[in-house]
PDB file of N, CA and C in Angstrom:
ATOM      1  N   MET D  24       0.843  -1.177   0.000  1.00 56.00           N
ATOM      2  CA  MET D  24       0.000   0.000   0.000  1.00 56.00           C
ATOM      3  C   MET D  24       0.890   1.242   0.000  1.00 56.00           C
ATOM      4  N   SER D  25       0.587   2.191  -0.870  1.00 70.00           N
ATOM      5  CA  SER D  25       1.351   3.429  -0.974  1.00 70.00           C
ATOM      6  C   SER D  25       0.886   4.426   0.072  1.00 70.00           C
ATOM      7  N   LYS D  26       1.827   5.182   0.565  1.00 88.00           N
ATOM      8  CA  LYS D  26       1.512   6.217   1.543  1.00 88.00           C
ATOM      9  C   LYS D  26       1.652   7.582   0.875  1.00 88.00           C
ATOM     10  N   THR D  27       0.650   8.427   1.056  1.00 91.00           N
ATOM     11  CA  THR D  27       0.700   9.771   0.490  1.00 91.00           C
ATOM     12  C   THR D  27       1.728  10.602   1.250  1.00 91.00           C
ATOM     13  N   LYS D  28       2.556  11.322   0.482  1.00 93.00           N
ATOM     14  CA  LYS D  28       3.591  12.178   1.050  1.00 93.00           C
ATOM     15  C   LYS D  28       3.365  13.602   0.571  1.00 93.00           C
ATOM     16  N   GLU D  29       4.065  14.536   1.196  1.00 96.00           N
ATOM     17  CA  GLU D  29       3.959  15.942   0.815  1.00 96.00           C
ATOM     18  C   GLU D  29       5.284  16.426   0.250  1.00 96.00           C
ATOM     19  N   GLY D  30       5.184  17.396  -0.651  1.00 96.00           N
ATOM     20  CA  GLY D  30       6.385  17.977  -1.230  1.00 96.00           C
ATOM     21  C   GLY D  30       6.081  19.319  -1.859  1.00 96.00           C
ATOM     22  N   THR D  31       7.118  19.894  -2.459  1.00 98.00           N
ATOM     23  CA  THR D  31       7.024  21.193  -3.122  1.00 98.00           C
ATOM     24  C   THR D  31       7.678  21.079  -4.496  1.00 98.00           C
ATOM     25  N   VAL D  32       7.054  21.686  -5.484  1.00 98.00           N
ATOM     26  CA  VAL D  32       7.602  21.663  -6.836  1.00 98.00           C
ATOM     27  C   VAL D  32       8.860  22.532  -6.874  1.00 98.00           C
ATOM     28  N   LYS D  33      10.006  21.927  -7.235  1.00 98.00           N
ATOM     29  CA  LYS D  33      11.253  22.691  -7.404  1.00 98.00           C
ATOM     30  C   LYS D  33      11.221  23.411  -8.737  1.00 98.00           C
ATOM     31  N   TRP D  34      10.886  22.665  -9.791  1.00 98.00           N
ATOM     32  CA  TRP D  34      10.707  23.258 -11.118  1.00 98.00           C
ATOM     33  C   TRP D  34       9.935  22.289 -11.981  1.00 98.00           C
ATOM     34  N   PHE D  35       9.268  22.840 -12.997  1.00 97.00           N
ATOM     35  CA  PHE D  35       8.498  22.028 -13.937  1.00 97.00           C
ATOM     36  C   PHE D  35       8.546  22.707 -15.294  1.00 97.00           C
ATOM     37  N   ASN D  36       8.983  21.971 -16.319  1.00 97.00           N
ATOM     38  CA  ASN D  36       9.085  22.487 -17.679  1.00 97.00           C
ATOM     39  C   ASN D  36       7.824  22.095 -18.437  1.00 97.00           C
ATOM     40  N   ASN D  37       6.952  23.058 -18.702  1.00 94.00           N
ATOM     41  CA  ASN D  37       5.685  22.773 -19.383  1.00 94.00           C
ATOM     42  C   ASN D  37       5.883  22.205 -20.778  1.00 94.00           C
ATOM     43  N   SER D  38       6.847  22.724 -21.521  1.00 95.00           N
ATOM     44  CA  SER D  38       7.026  22.263 -22.903  1.00 95.00           C
ATOM     45  C   SER D  38       7.568  20.842 -22.971  1.00 95.00           C
ATOM     46  N   LYS D  39       8.350  20.438 -21.979  1.00 96.00           N
ATOM     47  CA  LYS D  39       8.883  19.070 -21.957  1.00 96.00           C
ATOM     48  C   LYS D  39       8.018  18.129 -21.125  1.00 96.00           C
ATOM     49  N   GLY D  40       7.184  18.684 -20.249  1.00 93.00           N
ATOM     50  CA  GLY D  40       6.247  17.874 -19.475  1.00 93.00           C
ATOM     51  C   GLY D  40       6.832  17.145 -18.287  1.00 93.00           C
ATOM     52  N   PHE D  41       7.920  17.659 -17.714  1.00 97.00           N
ATOM     53  CA  PHE D  41       8.473  17.027 -16.526  1.00 97.00           C
ATOM     54  C   PHE D  41       9.162  18.048 -15.637  1.00 97.00           C
ATOM     55  N   GLY D  42       9.475  17.609 -14.409  1.00 97.00           N
ATOM     56  CA  GLY D  42      10.166  18.463 -13.459  1.00 97.00           C
ATOM     57  C   GLY D  42      10.584  17.662 -12.244  1.00 97.00           C
ATOM     58  N   PHE D  43      10.847  18.365 -11.144  1.00 98.00           N
ATOM     59  CA  PHE D  43      11.294  17.708  -9.922  1.00 98.00           C
ATOM     60  C   PHE D  43      10.570  18.268  -8.704  1.00 98.00           C
ATOM     61  N   LEU D  44      10.353  17.383  -7.730  1.00 97.00           N
ATOM     62  CA  LEU D  44       9.730  17.731  -6.458  1.00 97.00           C
ATOM     63  C   LEU D  44      10.761  17.626  -5.349  1.00 97.00           C
ATOM     64  N   ALA D  45      10.698  18.535  -4.388  1.00 97.00           N
ATOM     65  CA  ALA D  45      11.462  18.427  -3.152  1.00 97.00           C
ATOM     66  C   ALA D  45      10.523  17.806  -2.125  1.00 97.00           C
ATOM     67  N   THR D  46      10.974  16.761  -1.461  1.00 95.00           N
ATOM     68  CA  THR D  46      10.122  16.089  -0.483  1.00 95.00           C
ATOM     69  C   THR D  46      10.133  16.842   0.843  1.00 95.00           C
ATOM     70  N   ALA D  47       9.008  16.815   1.542  1.00 93.00           N
ATOM     71  CA  ALA D  47       8.881  17.522   2.820  1.00 93.00           C
ATOM     72  C   ALA D  47       9.797  16.923   3.885  1.00 93.00           C
ATOM     73  N   ASP D  48      10.136  15.627   3.742  1.00 92.00           N
ATOM     74  CA  ASP D  48      10.988  14.973   4.735  1.00 92.00           C
ATOM     75  C   ASP D  48      12.475  15.194   4.476  1.00 92.00           C
ATOM     76  N   GLY D  49      12.805  15.981   3.442  1.00 92.00           N
ATOM     77  CA  GLY D  49      14.200  16.297   3.167  1.00 92.00           C
ATOM     78  C   GLY D  49      14.956  15.225   2.402  1.00 92.00           C
ATOM     79  N   GLY D  50      14.247  14.239   1.868  1.00 91.00           N
ATOM     80  CA  GLY D  50      14.888  13.179   1.089  1.00 91.00           C
ATOM     81  C   GLY D  50      15.323  13.678  -0.274  1.00 91.00           C
ATOM     82  N   LYS D  51      15.705  12.743  -1.127  1.00 94.00           N
ATOM     83  CA  LYS D  51      16.146  13.087  -2.477  1.00 94.00           C
ATOM     84  C   LYS D  51      15.006  13.708  -3.274  1.00 94.00           C
ATOM     85  N   ASP D  52      15.369  14.614  -4.186  1.00 96.00           N
ATOM     86  CA  ASP D  52      14.383  15.188  -5.098  1.00 96.00           C
ATOM     87  C   ASP D  52      13.820  14.080  -5.979  1.00 96.00           C
ATOM     88  N   LEU D  53      12.554  14.214  -6.347  1.00 96.00           N
ATOM     89  CA  LEU D  53      11.881  13.191  -7.136  1.00 96.00           C
ATOM     90  C   LEU D  53      11.463  13.733  -8.493  1.00 96.00           C
ATOM     91  N   PHE D  54      11.654  12.920  -9.521  1.00 96.00           N
ATOM     92  CA  PHE D  54      11.238  13.233 -10.883  1.00 96.00           C
ATOM     93  C   PHE D  54       9.718  13.127 -10.969  1.00 96.00           C
ATOM     94  N   VAL D  55       9.082  14.042 -11.690  1.00 96.00           N
ATOM     95  CA  VAL D  55       7.639  13.969 -11.922  1.00 96.00           C
ATOM     96  C   VAL D  55       7.375  14.225 -13.403  1.00 96.00           C
ATOM     97  N   HIS D  56       6.526  13.378 -13.999  1.00 94.00           N
ATOM     98  CA  HIS D  56       6.151  13.515 -15.409  1.00 94.00           C
ATOM     99  C   HIS D  56       4.684  13.899 -15.484  1.00 94.00           C
ATOM    100  N   MET D  57       4.333  14.691 -16.503  1.00 93.00           N
ATOM    101  CA  MET D  57       2.961  15.183 -16.634  1.00 93.00           C
ATOM    102  C   MET D  57       1.920  14.064 -16.694  1.00 93.00           C
ATOM    103  N   ASN D  58       2.287  12.882 -17.173  1.00 91.00           N
ATOM    104  CA  ASN D  58       1.338  11.766 -17.245  1.00 91.00           C
ATOM    105  C   ASN D  58       0.897  11.287 -15.865  1.00 91.00           C
ATOM    106  N   GLU D  59       1.654  11.625 -14.833  1.00 91.00           N
ATOM    107  CA  GLU D  59       1.323  11.197 -13.474  1.00 91.00           C
ATOM    108  C   GLU D  59       0.561  12.258 -12.683  1.00 91.00           C
ATOM    109  N   ILE D  60       0.344  13.431 -13.268  1.00 89.00           N
ATOM    110  CA  ILE D  60      -0.385  14.500 -12.579  1.00 89.00           C
ATOM    111  C   ILE D  60      -1.876  14.204 -12.666  1.00 89.00           C
ATOM    112  N   LYS D  61      -2.516  14.131 -11.510  1.00 88.00           N
ATOM    113  CA  LYS D  61      -3.944  13.806 -11.458  1.00 88.00           C
ATOM    114  C   LYS D  61      -4.741  15.073 -11.192  1.00 88.00           C
ATOM    115  N   MET D  62      -5.178  15.706 -12.289  1.00 83.00           N
ATOM    116  CA  MET D  62      -6.003  16.904 -12.195  1.00 83.00           C
ATOM    117  C   MET D  62      -6.739  17.067 -13.511  1.00 83.00           C
ATOM    118  N   ASP D  63      -7.794  17.833 -13.486  1.00 86.00           N
ATOM    119  CA  ASP D  63      -8.544  18.109 -14.712  1.00 86.00           C
ATOM    120  C   ASP D  63      -7.838  19.196 -15.508  1.00 86.00           C
ATOM    121  N   GLY D  64      -8.065  19.189 -16.815  1.00 84.00           N
ATOM    122  CA  GLY D  64      -7.518  20.242 -17.668  1.00 84.00           C
ATOM    123  C   GLY D  64      -6.050  20.037 -17.981  1.00 84.00           C
ATOM    124  N   TYR D  65      -5.368  21.146 -18.274  1.00 83.00           N
ATOM    125  CA  TYR D  65      -3.951  21.124 -18.642  1.00 83.00           C
ATOM    126  C   TYR D  65      -3.116  20.693 -17.444  1.00 83.00           C
ATOM    127  N   LYS D  66      -2.315  19.668 -17.620  1.00 88.00           N
ATOM    128  CA  LYS D  66      -1.549  19.097 -16.510  1.00 88.00           C
ATOM    129  C   LYS D  66      -0.195  19.773 -16.394  1.00 88.00           C
ATOM    130  N   THR D  67      -0.106  20.663 -15.429  1.00 92.00           N
ATOM    131  CA  THR D  67       1.132  21.393 -15.192  1.00 92.00           C
ATOM    132  C   THR D  67       1.292  21.650 -13.700  1.00 92.00           C
ATOM    133  N   LEU D  68       2.493  21.994 -13.305  1.00 95.00           N
ATOM    134  CA  LEU D  68       2.796  22.354 -11.927  1.00 95.00           C
ATOM    135  C   LEU D  68       3.572  23.661 -11.944  1.00 95.00           C
ATOM    136  N   LYS D  69       3.495  24.406 -10.835  1.00 96.00           N
ATOM    137  CA  LYS D  69       4.195  25.687 -10.736  1.00 96.00           C
ATOM    138  C   LYS D  69       5.252  25.606  -9.646  1.00 96.00           C
ATOM    139  N   GLU D  70       6.375  26.257  -9.877  1.00 97.00           N
ATOM    140  CA  GLU D  70       7.445  26.296  -8.890  1.00 97.00           C
ATOM    141  C   GLU D  70       6.899  26.796  -7.557  1.00 97.00           C
ATOM    142  N   GLY D  71       7.218  26.083  -6.478  1.00 98.00           N
ATOM    143  CA  GLY D  71       6.770  26.455  -5.145  1.00 98.00           C
ATOM    144  C   GLY D  71       5.417  25.881  -4.755  1.00 98.00           C
ATOM    145  N   GLN D  72       4.721  25.257  -5.704  1.00 97.00           N
ATOM    146  CA  GLN D  72       3.400  24.679  -5.436  1.00 97.00           C
ATOM    147  C   GLN D  72       3.532  23.493  -4.484  1.00 97.00           C
ATOM    148  N   LYS D  73       2.677  23.437  -3.466  1.00 97.00           N
ATOM    149  CA  LYS D  73       2.633  22.307  -2.541  1.00 97.00           C
ATOM    150  C   LYS D  73       1.837  21.181  -3.195  1.00 97.00           C
ATOM    151  N   VAL D  74       2.339  19.953  -3.086  1.00 96.00           N
ATOM    152  CA  VAL D  74       1.681  18.806  -3.701  1.00 96.00           C
ATOM    153  C   VAL D  74       1.662  17.622  -2.747  1.00 96.00           C
ATOM    154  N   ASP D  75       0.666  16.771  -2.921  1.00 94.00           N
ATOM    155  CA  ASP D  75       0.612  15.467  -2.272  1.00 94.00           C
ATOM    156  C   ASP D  75       0.907  14.450  -3.357  1.00 94.00           C
ATOM    157  N   PHE D  76       1.675  13.409  -3.028  1.00 92.00           N
ATOM    158  CA  PHE D  76       2.056  12.435  -4.043  1.00 92.00           C
ATOM    159  C   PHE D  76       2.299  11.068  -3.428  1.00 92.00           C
ATOM    160  N   GLU D  77       2.327  10.079  -4.293  1.00 88.00           N
ATOM    161  CA  GLU D  77       2.722   8.724  -3.925  1.00 88.00           C
ATOM    162  C   GLU D  77       3.921   8.369  -4.778  1.00 88.00           C
ATOM    163  N   GLU D  78       4.972   7.851  -4.150  1.00 84.00           N
ATOM    164  CA  GLU D  78       6.168   7.464  -4.899  1.00 84.00           C
ATOM    165  C   GLU D  78       5.898   6.213  -5.712  1.00 84.00           C
ATOM    166  N   GLY D  79       6.448   6.196  -6.910  1.00 78.00           N
ATOM    167  CA  GLY D  79       6.348   5.027  -7.776  1.00 78.00           C
ATOM    168  C   GLY D  79       7.716   4.674  -8.314  1.00 78.00           C
ATOM    169  N   VAL D  80       7.732   3.712  -9.181  1.00 65.00           N
ATOM    170  CA  VAL D  80       9.000   3.262  -9.761  1.00 65.00           C
ATOM    171  C   VAL D  80       9.110   3.750 -11.182  1.00 65.00           C
TER     172      VAL D  80
END
């Protein structure tokens, strides 16, 4: 079972569709791809945006 974690968007490139998250627990930065963003409409993230996420492989 996956546990939801919190983080902050470090940066996200809209044209390439990916970026990195800083984890709230101070762990390694995590890669994020637009295909994994769960929201309606245009899937993008903004620098500094707080997010909830589940780590995957």
